[in-house]
Amino acid sequence: MGGAVVDDGPQGVKAPDGGWGWAVLTGCFVITGFSYAFPKAVSVFFKELIREFDVGYSDTAWISSILLAMLYGTGPLCSVLVNRFGCRPVMMVGGLFASLGMILASFATKIIHIYLCTGVITGLGLALNFQPSLIMLNRYFSEKRPLANGLAAAGSPVALCCLSPLGQILQYQYGWRGGFLILGGILLNCCACGALMRPLLPPKKTQELEKLSITAEGEKKPKPKKKLLDFSVFKDRGFVIYTLAASIMVLGLFVPPVFVVSYAKTLGYEDTKSALLLTILGLVDMFARPACGVIAGMKWIRPRTVYLFSFAMIFNGFTDLIGSQAKDYAGLVVFCMFFGMSYGMVGALQFEVLMAIVGTEKFSSAIGLVLLMEAMAVLVGPPGAGRLLDATHQYMHVFLLAGCEVTLSALVLALGNFFCISGKRSKDPEVAMTASEKEGLNDPVGVGEDFESEAKPKGQKNGKVSGKETGEMVVKEMGEEHEQNNETSL
């Protein structure tokens, strides 16, 4: 049972945790910002689109919905393309699609043209950038991965604080068509970010060792065929529990930011004062994500990140439940501060926990399948909350529903991990080894270490030169042992 590869790079190469990884992190920061903030930033053009095409607000709202649906729903397609062609080519093509969609939309004559260009083409382009950038981040960081994930996730609130005002300025100066055209040019930066995703290569001495071992053996073993989409992740009960919890979570996670401004308006506050609530939320979110990444990287916390993630979801859910009782502007401000804090924690940890569960090799397939499941919930959550609001005409019930859904997801994740996974680990020592620990077995042994002292505890052989005297001499001369272990655990 072979796992899907993350990129064209060789397996068993140790993550540098720095170096060029910081450039990869910068690209991931920008891509994350575009992917999550762009569907919200486009909404500043809705009034002009309503006037231009003589449609209703619900018709223009489909633009953001289609963008999000493409971002989440094309996850398996992105996994297949990454496993087939690698991250860098997929991201370069995705950047062209994202830019082309906005440029074509600037020439639209019907609202359906906006759906197809901005929603489908730009949405697909952003999806082809978002998922591979996370995969490459996982390849380049291991020890510092929680911090890297927190910093990359901070791109979402930063971009939202920049793109929304920029969109308003562009609309005022150039109209919606000029604004779409300029935003299309800005999205070409996705290609530059894709160019930063340089595949990891093994050290030169490791390459020489492989060549010599092949020569000593006399024949080259055929490489195992790559799996374009590895469904074996569903055999991992940790992945199944995570997917179920994440799907329940997104039913209510995005509801409060959508309705909090309207909630303030119904209490009698002016538009600018109501919109300030989202700015407060975004600013707190901006600092909460990297801070949570630092906390998750602590020695005692990191093996228990799944429980920290559960706490973040419970924190978010209880914030919704308490915030539903807010009766004035001060109460909504306090709600937005705590919601931004908990929302940032969830954003910083959601992919870190998935990486820890499935490991590097299967992450490209796992994230695609998770995003597909979340896409279904994203399309149901906010519209369902809207129907509840139409029926009750009270925002309190909307916030209560969202809080219950997020809290339920936290209980599913925490209790499922405690009873279904922790119990199995205590009985099976092999399962107790985490994915990151098993990945450590794939790291090449440092040059200069004694071969015999490294080989005895493991009791493993190279697989390419073992059993041949000449091969053993080559390995001892190089002072290295190249182990391979393609398994991942819960």
Short mmCIF file of C-alpha atoms in Angstrom, two decimals:
data_model
loop_
_atom_site.label_atom_id
_atom_site.label_comp_id
_atom_site.label_asym_id
_atom_site.label_seq_id
_atom_site.Cartn_x
_atom_site.Cartn_y
_atom_site.Cartn_z
CA MET A 1 0.00 0.00 0.00
CA GLY A 2 1.93 3.02 -1.29
CA GLY A 3 1.11 6.53 -0.17
CA ALA A 4 0.62 9.40 -2.57
CA VAL A 5 3.66 11.57 -2.93
CA VAL A 6 3.48 15.21 -2.03
CA ASP A 7 5.67 16.50 -4.82
CA ASP A 8 8.22 15.44 -7.38
CA GLY A 9 10.94 15.56 -4.73
CA PRO A 10 12.38 12.35 -3.25
CA GLN A 11 10.99 10.77 -0.14
CA GLY A 12 13.01 10.71 3.05
CA VAL A 13 14.52 14.19 2.67
CA LYS A 14 14.62 16.03 5.98
CA ALA A 15 12.63 19.27 6.20
CA PRO A 16 15.13 22.17 6.48
CA ASP A 17 12.92 24.15 8.93
CA GLY A 18 14.34 27.38 7.53
CA GLY A 19 16.53 28.49 4.68
CA TRP A 20 14.46 28.59 1.50
CA GLY A 21 11.51 27.51 3.65
CA TRP A 22 11.02 31.13 4.70
CA ALA A 23 10.52 32.08 1.05
CA VAL A 24 7.99 29.27 0.75
CA LEU A 25 6.27 30.58 3.89
CA THR A 26 6.07 34.08 2.34
CA GLY A 27 4.43 32.67 -0.77
CA CYS A 28 1.99 30.64 1.33
CA PHE A 29 1.16 33.78 3.37
CA VAL A 30 0.22 35.69 0.20
CA ILE A 31 -1.72 32.79 -1.32
CA THR A 32 -3.70 32.16 1.87
CA GLY A 33 -4.58 35.86 1.98
CA PHE A 34 -5.83 35.88 -1.60
CA SER A 35 -7.76 32.61 -1.22
CA TYR A 36 -9.75 33.52 1.89
CA ALA A 37 -10.01 37.31 1.53
CA PHE A 38 -10.82 37.59 -2.17
CA PRO A 39 -14.39 36.21 -1.98
CA LYS A 40 -15.15 38.81 0.71
CA ALA A 41 -13.27 41.65 -1.02
CA VAL A 42 -15.27 41.21 -4.24
CA SER A 43 -18.45 42.01 -2.31
CA VAL A 44 -17.59 45.74 -2.31
CA PHE A 45 -18.51 45.80 -6.02
CA PHE A 46 -21.95 44.28 -5.49
CA LYS A 47 -23.90 47.56 -5.44
CA GLU A 48 -22.52 48.61 -8.82
CA LEU A 49 -23.17 45.14 -10.24
CA ILE A 50 -26.79 45.32 -9.03
CA ARG A 51 -27.18 48.68 -10.75
CA GLU A 52 -25.37 47.55 -13.93
CA PHE A 53 -27.19 44.28 -14.54
CA ASP A 54 -30.51 45.09 -12.78
CA VAL A 55 -30.37 42.09 -10.44
CA GLY A 56 -30.96 41.54 -6.73
CA TYR A 57 -28.47 41.21 -3.90
CA SER A 58 -29.08 37.47 -3.71
CA ASP A 59 -28.00 37.17 -7.36
CA THR A 60 -24.70 38.95 -6.75
CA ALA A 61 -24.12 36.96 -3.54
CA TRP A 62 -23.75 33.87 -5.74
CA ILE A 63 -20.39 35.27 -6.92
CA SER A 64 -18.79 34.82 -3.50
CA SER A 65 -20.59 31.51 -2.98
CA ILE A 66 -19.26 30.07 -6.25
CA LEU A 67 -15.76 31.32 -5.40
CA LEU A 68 -15.84 29.51 -2.04
CA ALA A 69 -17.40 26.40 -3.59
CA MET A 70 -14.57 26.20 -6.14
CA LEU A 71 -11.96 26.81 -3.46
CA TYR A 72 -13.24 23.92 -1.33
CA GLY A 73 -14.94 21.62 -3.83
CA THR A 74 -12.01 21.21 -6.24
CA GLY A 75 -9.79 19.75 -3.52
CA PRO A 76 -9.56 16.24 -5.02
CA LEU A 77 -8.80 17.70 -8.47
CA CYS A 78 -5.94 19.74 -6.96
CA SER A 79 -4.62 16.62 -5.22
CA VAL A 80 -4.58 14.68 -8.49
CA LEU A 81 -2.79 17.49 -10.35
CA VAL A 82 -0.21 17.98 -7.59
CA ASN A 83 0.54 14.27 -7.38
CA ARG A 84 0.87 14.13 -11.17
CA PHE A 85 2.76 17.32 -12.02
CA GLY A 86 4.11 18.73 -8.72
CA CYS A 87 3.26 21.89 -6.78
CA ARG A 88 5.15 24.55 -8.73
CA PRO A 89 3.62 23.94 -12.22
CA VAL A 90 0.11 23.65 -10.75
CA MET A 91 0.48 26.95 -8.89
CA MET A 92 1.85 28.77 -11.94
CA VAL A 93 -1.11 27.65 -14.04
CA GLY A 94 -3.47 28.47 -11.17
CA GLY A 95 -2.12 32.02 -10.99
CA LEU A 96 -2.84 32.49 -14.69
CA PHE A 97 -6.39 31.18 -14.24
CA ALA A 98 -7.03 33.46 -11.23
CA SER A 99 -5.87 36.51 -13.15
CA LEU A 100 -7.59 35.56 -16.42
CA GLY A 101 -10.95 35.13 -14.68
CA MET A 102 -10.97 38.67 -13.28
CA ILE A 103 -9.74 40.18 -16.56
CA LEU A 104 -12.46 38.43 -18.57
CA ALA A 105 -15.08 39.43 -15.97
CA SER A 106 -14.28 43.11 -16.60
CA PHE A 107 -15.80 42.69 -20.09
CA ALA A 108 -18.98 40.94 -18.85
CA THR A 109 -22.35 41.93 -20.31
CA LYS A 110 -24.50 39.61 -18.18
CA ILE A 111 -24.36 38.53 -14.55
CA ILE A 112 -23.87 34.92 -15.64
CA HIS A 113 -20.58 35.99 -17.23
CA ILE A 114 -19.44 37.14 -13.77
CA TYR A 115 -20.45 33.76 -12.35
CA LEU A 116 -18.37 31.90 -14.93
CA CYS A 117 -15.34 34.20 -14.97
CA THR A 118 -14.96 35.43 -11.39
CA GLY A 119 -16.69 32.48 -9.71
CA VAL A 120 -15.52 29.47 -11.69
CA ILE A 121 -12.26 30.49 -13.41
CA THR A 122 -10.81 32.71 -10.67
CA GLY A 123 -12.11 30.31 -7.99
CA LEU A 124 -10.37 27.39 -9.70
CA GLY A 125 -7.16 29.41 -10.02
CA LEU A 126 -7.15 30.27 -6.31
CA ALA A 127 -7.81 26.63 -5.44
CA LEU A 128 -4.86 25.51 -7.58
CA ASN A 129 -2.67 27.86 -5.54
CA PHE A 130 -4.02 27.39 -2.03
CA GLN A 131 -3.72 23.64 -1.63
CA PRO A 132 -0.23 23.19 -3.18
CA SER A 133 1.14 26.07 -1.07
CA LEU A 134 0.08 24.25 2.11
CA ILE A 135 1.61 21.03 0.82
CA MET A 136 4.96 22.71 0.18
CA LEU A 137 4.84 24.38 3.59
CA ASN A 138 4.44 20.92 5.10
CA ARG A 139 7.46 19.71 3.14
CA TYR A 140 9.76 22.53 4.26
CA PHE A 141 8.84 22.67 7.95
CA SER A 142 8.75 19.95 10.58
CA GLU A 143 9.95 21.15 14.00
CA LYS A 144 8.77 24.73 13.31
CA ARG A 145 5.65 23.68 11.42
CA PRO A 146 3.08 24.94 13.98
CA LEU A 147 4.66 28.42 13.88
CA ALA A 148 4.84 28.29 10.08
CA ASN A 149 1.17 27.36 9.85
CA GLY A 150 0.21 30.18 12.20
CA LEU A 151 2.18 32.75 10.23
CA ALA A 152 0.78 31.53 6.90
CA ALA A 153 -2.78 31.58 8.24
CA ALA A 154 -2.30 35.22 9.29
CA GLY A 155 -2.34 36.08 5.60
CA SER A 156 -6.14 35.85 5.59
CA PRO A 157 -6.95 38.74 7.99
CA VAL A 158 -4.04 40.84 6.68
CA ALA A 159 -5.24 40.52 3.07
CA LEU A 160 -8.84 41.21 4.09
CA CYS A 161 -7.80 44.45 5.81
CA CYS A 162 -5.93 45.47 2.62
CA LEU A 163 -8.13 44.19 -0.22
CA SER A 164 -11.47 45.53 1.01
CA PRO A 165 -10.33 49.19 1.25
CA LEU A 166 -8.40 48.77 -2.01
CA GLY A 167 -11.54 47.48 -3.71
CA GLN A 168 -13.50 50.52 -2.53
CA ILE A 169 -10.82 52.89 -3.85
CA LEU A 170 -10.68 51.11 -7.21
CA GLN A 171 -14.46 51.19 -7.52
CA TYR A 172 -14.54 54.93 -6.79
CA GLN A 173 -11.69 55.76 -9.18
CA TYR A 174 -12.21 53.33 -12.09
CA GLY A 175 -15.63 51.71 -11.66
CA TRP A 176 -16.22 48.01 -11.25
CA ARG A 177 -14.78 47.10 -14.67
CA GLY A 178 -11.50 48.92 -14.03
CA GLY A 179 -11.40 47.50 -10.52
CA PHE A 180 -11.79 43.94 -11.80
CA LEU A 181 -9.06 44.52 -14.38
CA ILE A 182 -6.58 45.84 -11.79
CA LEU A 183 -7.41 43.05 -9.33
CA GLY A 184 -6.75 40.57 -12.15
CA GLY A 185 -3.29 42.06 -12.54
CA ILE A 186 -2.69 41.85 -8.80
CA LEU A 187 -3.60 38.14 -8.86
CA LEU A 188 -0.68 37.52 -11.23
CA ASN A 189 1.41 37.63 -8.05
CA CYS A 190 0.15 34.08 -7.50
CA CYS A 191 2.51 33.03 -10.31
CA ALA A 192 5.42 34.67 -8.49
CA CYS A 193 4.44 32.82 -5.30
CA GLY A 194 4.26 29.58 -7.27
CA ALA A 195 7.78 30.15 -8.56
CA LEU A 196 9.00 30.17 -4.94
CA MET A 197 7.84 26.57 -4.39
CA ARG A 198 11.14 24.91 -5.19
CA PRO A 199 11.05 21.11 -4.73
CA LEU A 200 13.29 19.65 -2.07
CA LEU A 201 16.31 17.73 -3.37
CA PRO A 202 18.46 15.20 -1.49
CA PRO A 203 22.08 16.06 -0.60
CA LYS A 204 24.68 15.30 -3.28
CA LYS A 205 26.27 12.55 -1.17
CA THR A 206 22.91 10.85 -0.81
CA GLN A 207 22.50 10.92 -4.58
CA GLU A 208 25.99 9.43 -5.00
CA LEU A 209 25.14 6.70 -2.48
CA GLU A 210 22.03 5.76 -4.41
CA LYS A 211 23.99 5.57 -7.69
CA LEU A 212 26.71 3.42 -6.12
CA SER A 213 24.20 1.11 -4.44
CA ILE A 214 22.37 0.61 -7.73
CA THR A 215 25.67 -0.18 -9.44
CA ALA A 216 26.59 -2.67 -6.69
CA GLU A 217 23.27 -4.45 -6.99
CA GLY A 218 23.50 -4.59 -10.75
CA GLU A 219 19.92 -3.71 -11.46
CA LYS A 220 17.54 -0.88 -10.63
CA LYS A 221 14.28 -1.70 -8.91
CA PRO A 222 11.21 -0.22 -10.63
CA LYS A 223 9.69 2.72 -8.79
CA PRO A 224 6.23 2.15 -7.30
CA LYS A 225 3.45 3.74 -9.32
CA LYS A 226 2.16 6.99 -7.86
CA LYS A 227 -1.38 7.21 -6.60
CA LEU A 228 -3.06 10.31 -7.98
CA LEU A 229 -5.62 10.30 -5.16
CA ASP A 230 -4.97 8.09 -2.16
CA PHE A 231 -8.27 6.96 -0.65
CA SER A 232 -6.42 4.78 1.87
CA VAL A 233 -6.49 7.78 4.23
CA PHE A 234 -10.06 6.76 5.06
CA LYS A 235 -8.60 3.67 6.73
CA ASP A 236 -7.01 6.02 9.24
CA ARG A 237 -9.59 6.49 11.99
CA GLY A 238 -7.90 9.72 13.04
CA PHE A 239 -8.50 11.17 9.58
CA VAL A 240 -12.13 10.05 9.57
CA ILE A 241 -12.78 11.66 12.96
CA TYR A 242 -11.05 14.87 11.86
CA THR A 243 -13.06 15.04 8.61
CA LEU A 244 -16.36 14.52 10.42
CA ALA A 245 -15.54 17.16 13.04
CA ALA A 246 -14.32 19.67 10.43
CA SER A 247 -17.47 19.23 8.33
CA ILE A 248 -19.69 19.93 11.35
CA MET A 249 -17.50 22.88 12.35
CA VAL A 250 -17.78 24.78 9.05
CA LEU A 251 -21.58 24.60 9.25
CA GLY A 252 -21.44 27.33 11.89
CA LEU A 253 -17.90 28.72 11.79
CA PHE A 254 -18.48 31.27 9.00
CA VAL A 255 -21.99 32.32 10.08
CA PRO A 256 -21.21 35.05 12.71
CA PRO A 257 -18.88 37.11 10.45
CA VAL A 258 -21.60 37.10 7.78
CA PHE A 259 -24.40 38.29 10.08
CA VAL A 260 -22.70 40.41 12.75
CA VAL A 261 -22.84 43.63 10.69
CA SER A 262 -26.54 43.17 9.92
CA TYR A 263 -27.10 42.37 13.60
CA ALA A 264 -25.60 45.74 14.57
CA LYS A 265 -27.72 47.54 11.99
CA THR A 266 -30.93 46.04 13.37
CA LEU A 267 -29.95 47.43 16.78
CA GLY A 268 -30.03 50.91 15.20
CA TYR A 269 -26.32 51.64 14.59
CA GLU A 270 -25.11 53.37 11.41
CA ASP A 271 -23.41 51.50 8.56
CA THR A 272 -19.85 52.68 9.19
CA LYS A 273 -20.03 51.90 12.89
CA SER A 274 -21.47 48.47 12.13
CA ALA A 275 -18.76 47.71 9.55
CA LEU A 276 -16.11 48.61 12.13
CA LEU A 277 -16.99 45.37 13.93
CA LEU A 278 -15.42 43.32 11.13
CA THR A 279 -12.27 45.45 11.33
CA ILE A 280 -12.00 44.74 15.06
CA LEU A 281 -12.53 41.05 14.41
CA GLY A 282 -9.86 41.03 11.69
CA LEU A 283 -7.26 42.84 13.78
CA VAL A 284 -7.60 40.42 16.69
CA ASP A 285 -7.57 37.48 14.26
CA MET A 286 -4.37 38.82 12.69
CA PHE A 287 -2.39 38.53 15.93
CA ALA A 288 -4.14 35.43 17.28
CA ARG A 289 -2.99 33.14 14.46
CA PRO A 290 0.81 33.46 14.80
CA ALA A 291 0.49 33.55 18.60
CA CYS A 292 -1.41 30.27 18.53
CA GLY A 293 1.26 28.84 16.22
CA VAL A 294 3.92 29.64 18.81
CA ILE A 295 1.88 27.98 21.56
CA ALA A 296 1.21 24.88 19.43
CA GLY A 297 4.94 24.49 18.80
CA MET A 298 5.80 24.17 22.50
CA LYS A 299 7.33 20.86 23.51
CA TRP A 300 4.51 19.84 25.86
CA ILE A 301 1.68 21.16 23.67
CA ARG A 302 2.67 19.84 20.25
CA PRO A 303 1.88 16.15 20.86
CA ARG A 304 -1.54 17.30 22.09
CA THR A 305 -2.41 19.81 19.33
CA VAL A 306 -5.62 17.93 18.58
CA TYR A 307 -6.90 18.83 22.06
CA LEU A 308 -5.73 22.43 21.65
CA PHE A 309 -7.71 22.49 18.41
CA SER A 310 -10.74 21.11 20.24
CA PHE A 311 -10.35 23.83 22.89
CA ALA A 312 -10.21 26.49 20.16
CA MET A 313 -13.48 25.19 18.68
CA ILE A 314 -15.18 25.05 22.09
CA PHE A 315 -13.93 28.60 22.73
CA ASN A 316 -15.42 29.70 19.42
CA GLY A 317 -18.70 27.91 20.04
CA PHE A 318 -19.19 29.36 23.52
CA THR A 319 -18.34 32.81 22.16
CA ASP A 320 -21.24 32.45 19.71
CA LEU A 321 -23.59 31.24 22.44
CA ILE A 322 -22.74 34.12 24.78
CA GLY A 323 -22.61 36.67 21.95
CA SER A 324 -26.18 35.81 21.01
CA GLN A 325 -27.27 37.66 24.16
CA ALA A 326 -25.57 40.95 23.16
CA LYS A 327 -28.05 43.83 23.25
CA ASP A 328 -25.87 46.88 22.48
CA TYR A 329 -22.79 47.94 20.51
CA ALA A 330 -20.38 47.42 23.41
CA GLY A 331 -21.54 43.83 23.73
CA LEU A 332 -20.95 43.23 20.01
CA VAL A 333 -17.46 44.74 20.25
CA VAL A 334 -16.56 42.35 23.08
CA PHE A 335 -18.06 39.49 21.06
CA CYS A 336 -15.96 40.37 17.98
CA MET A 337 -12.78 40.51 20.08
CA PHE A 338 -13.29 37.05 21.56
CA PHE A 339 -14.60 35.65 18.29
CA GLY A 340 -11.54 36.99 16.44
CA MET A 341 -9.29 35.35 19.02
CA SER A 342 -10.99 31.94 18.81
CA TYR A 343 -11.44 32.18 15.03
CA GLY A 344 -7.71 32.86 14.65
CA MET A 345 -6.85 29.86 16.80
CA VAL A 346 -9.03 27.60 14.67
CA GLY A 347 -7.49 28.99 11.47
CA ALA A 348 -3.95 28.45 12.72
CA LEU A 349 -4.51 24.87 13.90
CA GLN A 350 -6.88 23.24 11.41
CA PHE A 351 -4.24 22.22 8.84
CA GLU A 352 -1.50 21.69 11.43
CA VAL A 353 -3.64 18.99 13.07
CA LEU A 354 -4.38 17.38 9.70
CA MET A 355 -0.65 17.30 8.87
CA ALA A 356 0.09 15.67 12.21
CA ILE A 357 -2.59 13.01 11.65
CA VAL A 358 -1.80 11.82 8.11
CA GLY A 359 1.89 12.72 7.74
CA THR A 360 3.73 14.24 4.79
CA GLU A 361 3.23 11.52 2.18
CA LYS A 362 -0.56 11.42 2.29
CA PHE A 363 -1.22 15.07 3.06
CA SER A 364 -1.82 16.08 -0.56
CA SER A 365 -4.66 13.56 -0.92
CA ALA A 366 -6.00 14.12 2.60
CA ILE A 367 -6.40 17.88 2.28
CA GLY A 368 -8.20 17.51 -1.04
CA LEU A 369 -10.73 15.10 0.39
CA VAL A 370 -11.23 17.20 3.54
CA LEU A 371 -11.85 20.35 1.51
CA LEU A 372 -14.41 18.49 -0.62
CA MET A 373 -16.35 17.44 2.48
CA GLU A 374 -16.14 20.96 3.89
CA ALA A 375 -17.41 22.41 0.59
CA MET A 376 -20.74 20.64 1.07
CA ALA A 377 -21.06 22.05 4.58
CA VAL A 378 -20.05 25.58 3.48
CA LEU A 379 -22.84 25.62 0.90
CA VAL A 380 -25.38 24.53 3.55
CA GLY A 381 -24.28 26.52 6.63
CA PRO A 382 -24.82 30.25 5.84
CA PRO A 383 -27.95 29.69 3.67
CA GLY A 384 -29.43 27.51 6.41
CA ALA A 385 -28.76 30.23 8.97
CA GLY A 386 -30.40 32.73 6.61
CA ARG A 387 -33.55 30.64 6.42
CA LEU A 388 -33.65 30.39 10.21
CA LEU A 389 -33.37 34.19 10.36
CA ASP A 390 -36.23 34.59 7.87
CA ALA A 391 -38.38 32.28 9.98
CA THR A 392 -37.63 33.75 13.41
CA HIS A 393 -36.50 37.33 12.59
CA GLN A 394 -34.10 37.12 15.54
CA TYR A 395 -30.32 36.99 15.21
CA MET A 396 -30.08 35.34 18.61
CA HIS A 397 -31.27 32.02 17.15
CA VAL A 398 -28.72 32.23 14.31
CA PHE A 399 -25.83 32.70 16.73
CA LEU A 400 -27.14 29.97 19.03
CA LEU A 401 -27.30 27.51 16.11
CA ALA A 402 -23.76 28.38 14.99
CA GLY A 403 -22.44 28.00 18.54
CA CYS A 404 -24.06 24.60 18.99
CA GLU A 405 -22.65 23.32 15.69
CA VAL A 406 -19.08 24.41 16.44
CA THR A 407 -19.25 23.09 20.01
CA LEU A 408 -20.56 19.74 18.75
CA SER A 409 -17.64 19.48 16.33
CA ALA A 410 -15.18 20.08 19.18
CA LEU A 411 -16.76 17.28 21.24
CA VAL A 412 -16.65 14.90 18.25
CA LEU A 413 -12.94 15.58 17.73
CA ALA A 414 -11.87 15.46 21.38
CA LEU A 415 -13.97 12.46 22.45
CA GLY A 416 -13.29 10.57 19.22
CA ASN A 417 -9.56 11.06 19.62
CA PHE A 418 -9.63 10.12 23.31
CA PHE A 419 -11.75 6.96 23.07
CA CYS A 420 -11.04 5.71 19.53
CA ILE A 421 -7.37 6.59 19.12
CA SER A 422 -5.74 7.01 22.53
CA GLY A 423 -7.12 3.65 23.68
CA LYS A 424 -5.75 1.91 20.63
CA ARG A 425 -2.36 3.54 21.14
CA SER A 426 -2.11 2.22 24.67
CA LYS A 427 -2.73 -1.32 23.42
CA ASP A 428 -0.62 -1.17 20.28
CA PRO A 429 2.86 0.35 20.70
CA GLU A 430 3.21 0.64 16.92
CA VAL A 431 0.15 2.86 16.66
CA ALA A 432 1.45 5.03 19.48
CA MET A 433 4.12 6.38 17.16
CA THR A 434 2.94 9.65 15.65
CA ALA A 435 3.14 10.49 11.96
CA SER A 436 5.90 13.00 12.57
CA GLU A 437 7.95 10.40 14.46
CA LYS A 438 7.63 7.93 11.63
CA GLU A 439 8.60 10.62 9.17
CA GLY A 440 11.74 11.03 11.23
CA LEU A 441 12.66 7.47 10.31
CA ASN A 442 12.81 8.55 6.69
CA ASP A 443 15.44 11.23 7.33
CA PRO A 444 18.86 10.31 6.00
CA VAL A 445 21.48 9.69 8.70
CA GLY A 446 24.05 12.48 9.00
CA VAL A 447 27.44 12.03 7.39
CA GLY A 448 30.19 10.99 9.75
CA GLU A 449 28.01 8.92 12.10
CA ASP A 450 29.08 5.35 12.71
CA PHE A 451 27.09 2.98 10.51
CA GLU A 452 27.15 0.01 12.83
CA SER A 453 25.95 1.98 15.88
CA GLU A 454 23.03 3.35 13.87
CA ALA A 455 22.09 0.05 12.27
CA LYS A 456 21.99 -2.11 15.38
CA PRO A 457 19.07 -0.46 17.21
CA LYS A 458 16.90 -0.46 14.12
CA GLY A 459 17.88 -3.84 12.81
CA GLN A 460 17.05 -2.61 9.28
CA LYS A 461 18.97 -2.89 6.05
CA ASN A 462 19.21 -0.55 3.13
CA GLY A 463 17.12 -2.67 0.82
CA LYS A 464 19.34 -1.87 -2.13
CA VAL A 465 22.79 -3.15 -1.12
CA SER A 466 22.08 -5.56 1.75
CA GLY A 467 23.20 -9.10 1.17
CA LYS A 468 26.02 -8.08 -1.13
CA GLU A 469 29.50 -7.60 0.23
CA THR A 470 30.38 -4.89 -2.24
CA GLY A 471 27.25 -2.95 -1.35
CA GLU A 472 28.06 -3.11 2.35
CA MET A 473 31.54 -1.76 1.70
CA VAL A 474 30.09 1.17 -0.25
CA VAL A 475 27.69 2.04 2.56
CA LYS A 476 30.39 1.89 5.21
CA GLU A 477 32.68 4.07 3.14
CA MET A 478 30.02 6.73 2.74
CA GLY A 479 29.16 6.52 6.47
CA GLU A 480 25.46 6.76 5.76
CA GLU A 481 22.42 4.59 6.04
CA HIS A 482 19.39 5.44 3.92
CA GLU A 483 16.28 3.98 5.53
CA GLN A 484 12.84 4.02 4.00
CA ASN A 485 9.56 3.60 5.78
CA ASN A 486 6.48 4.50 3.75
CA GLU A 487 3.97 3.93 6.51
CA THR A 488 2.13 6.63 8.36
CA SER A 489 0.10 6.24 11.53
CA LEU A 490 -2.84 7.75 13.29
#
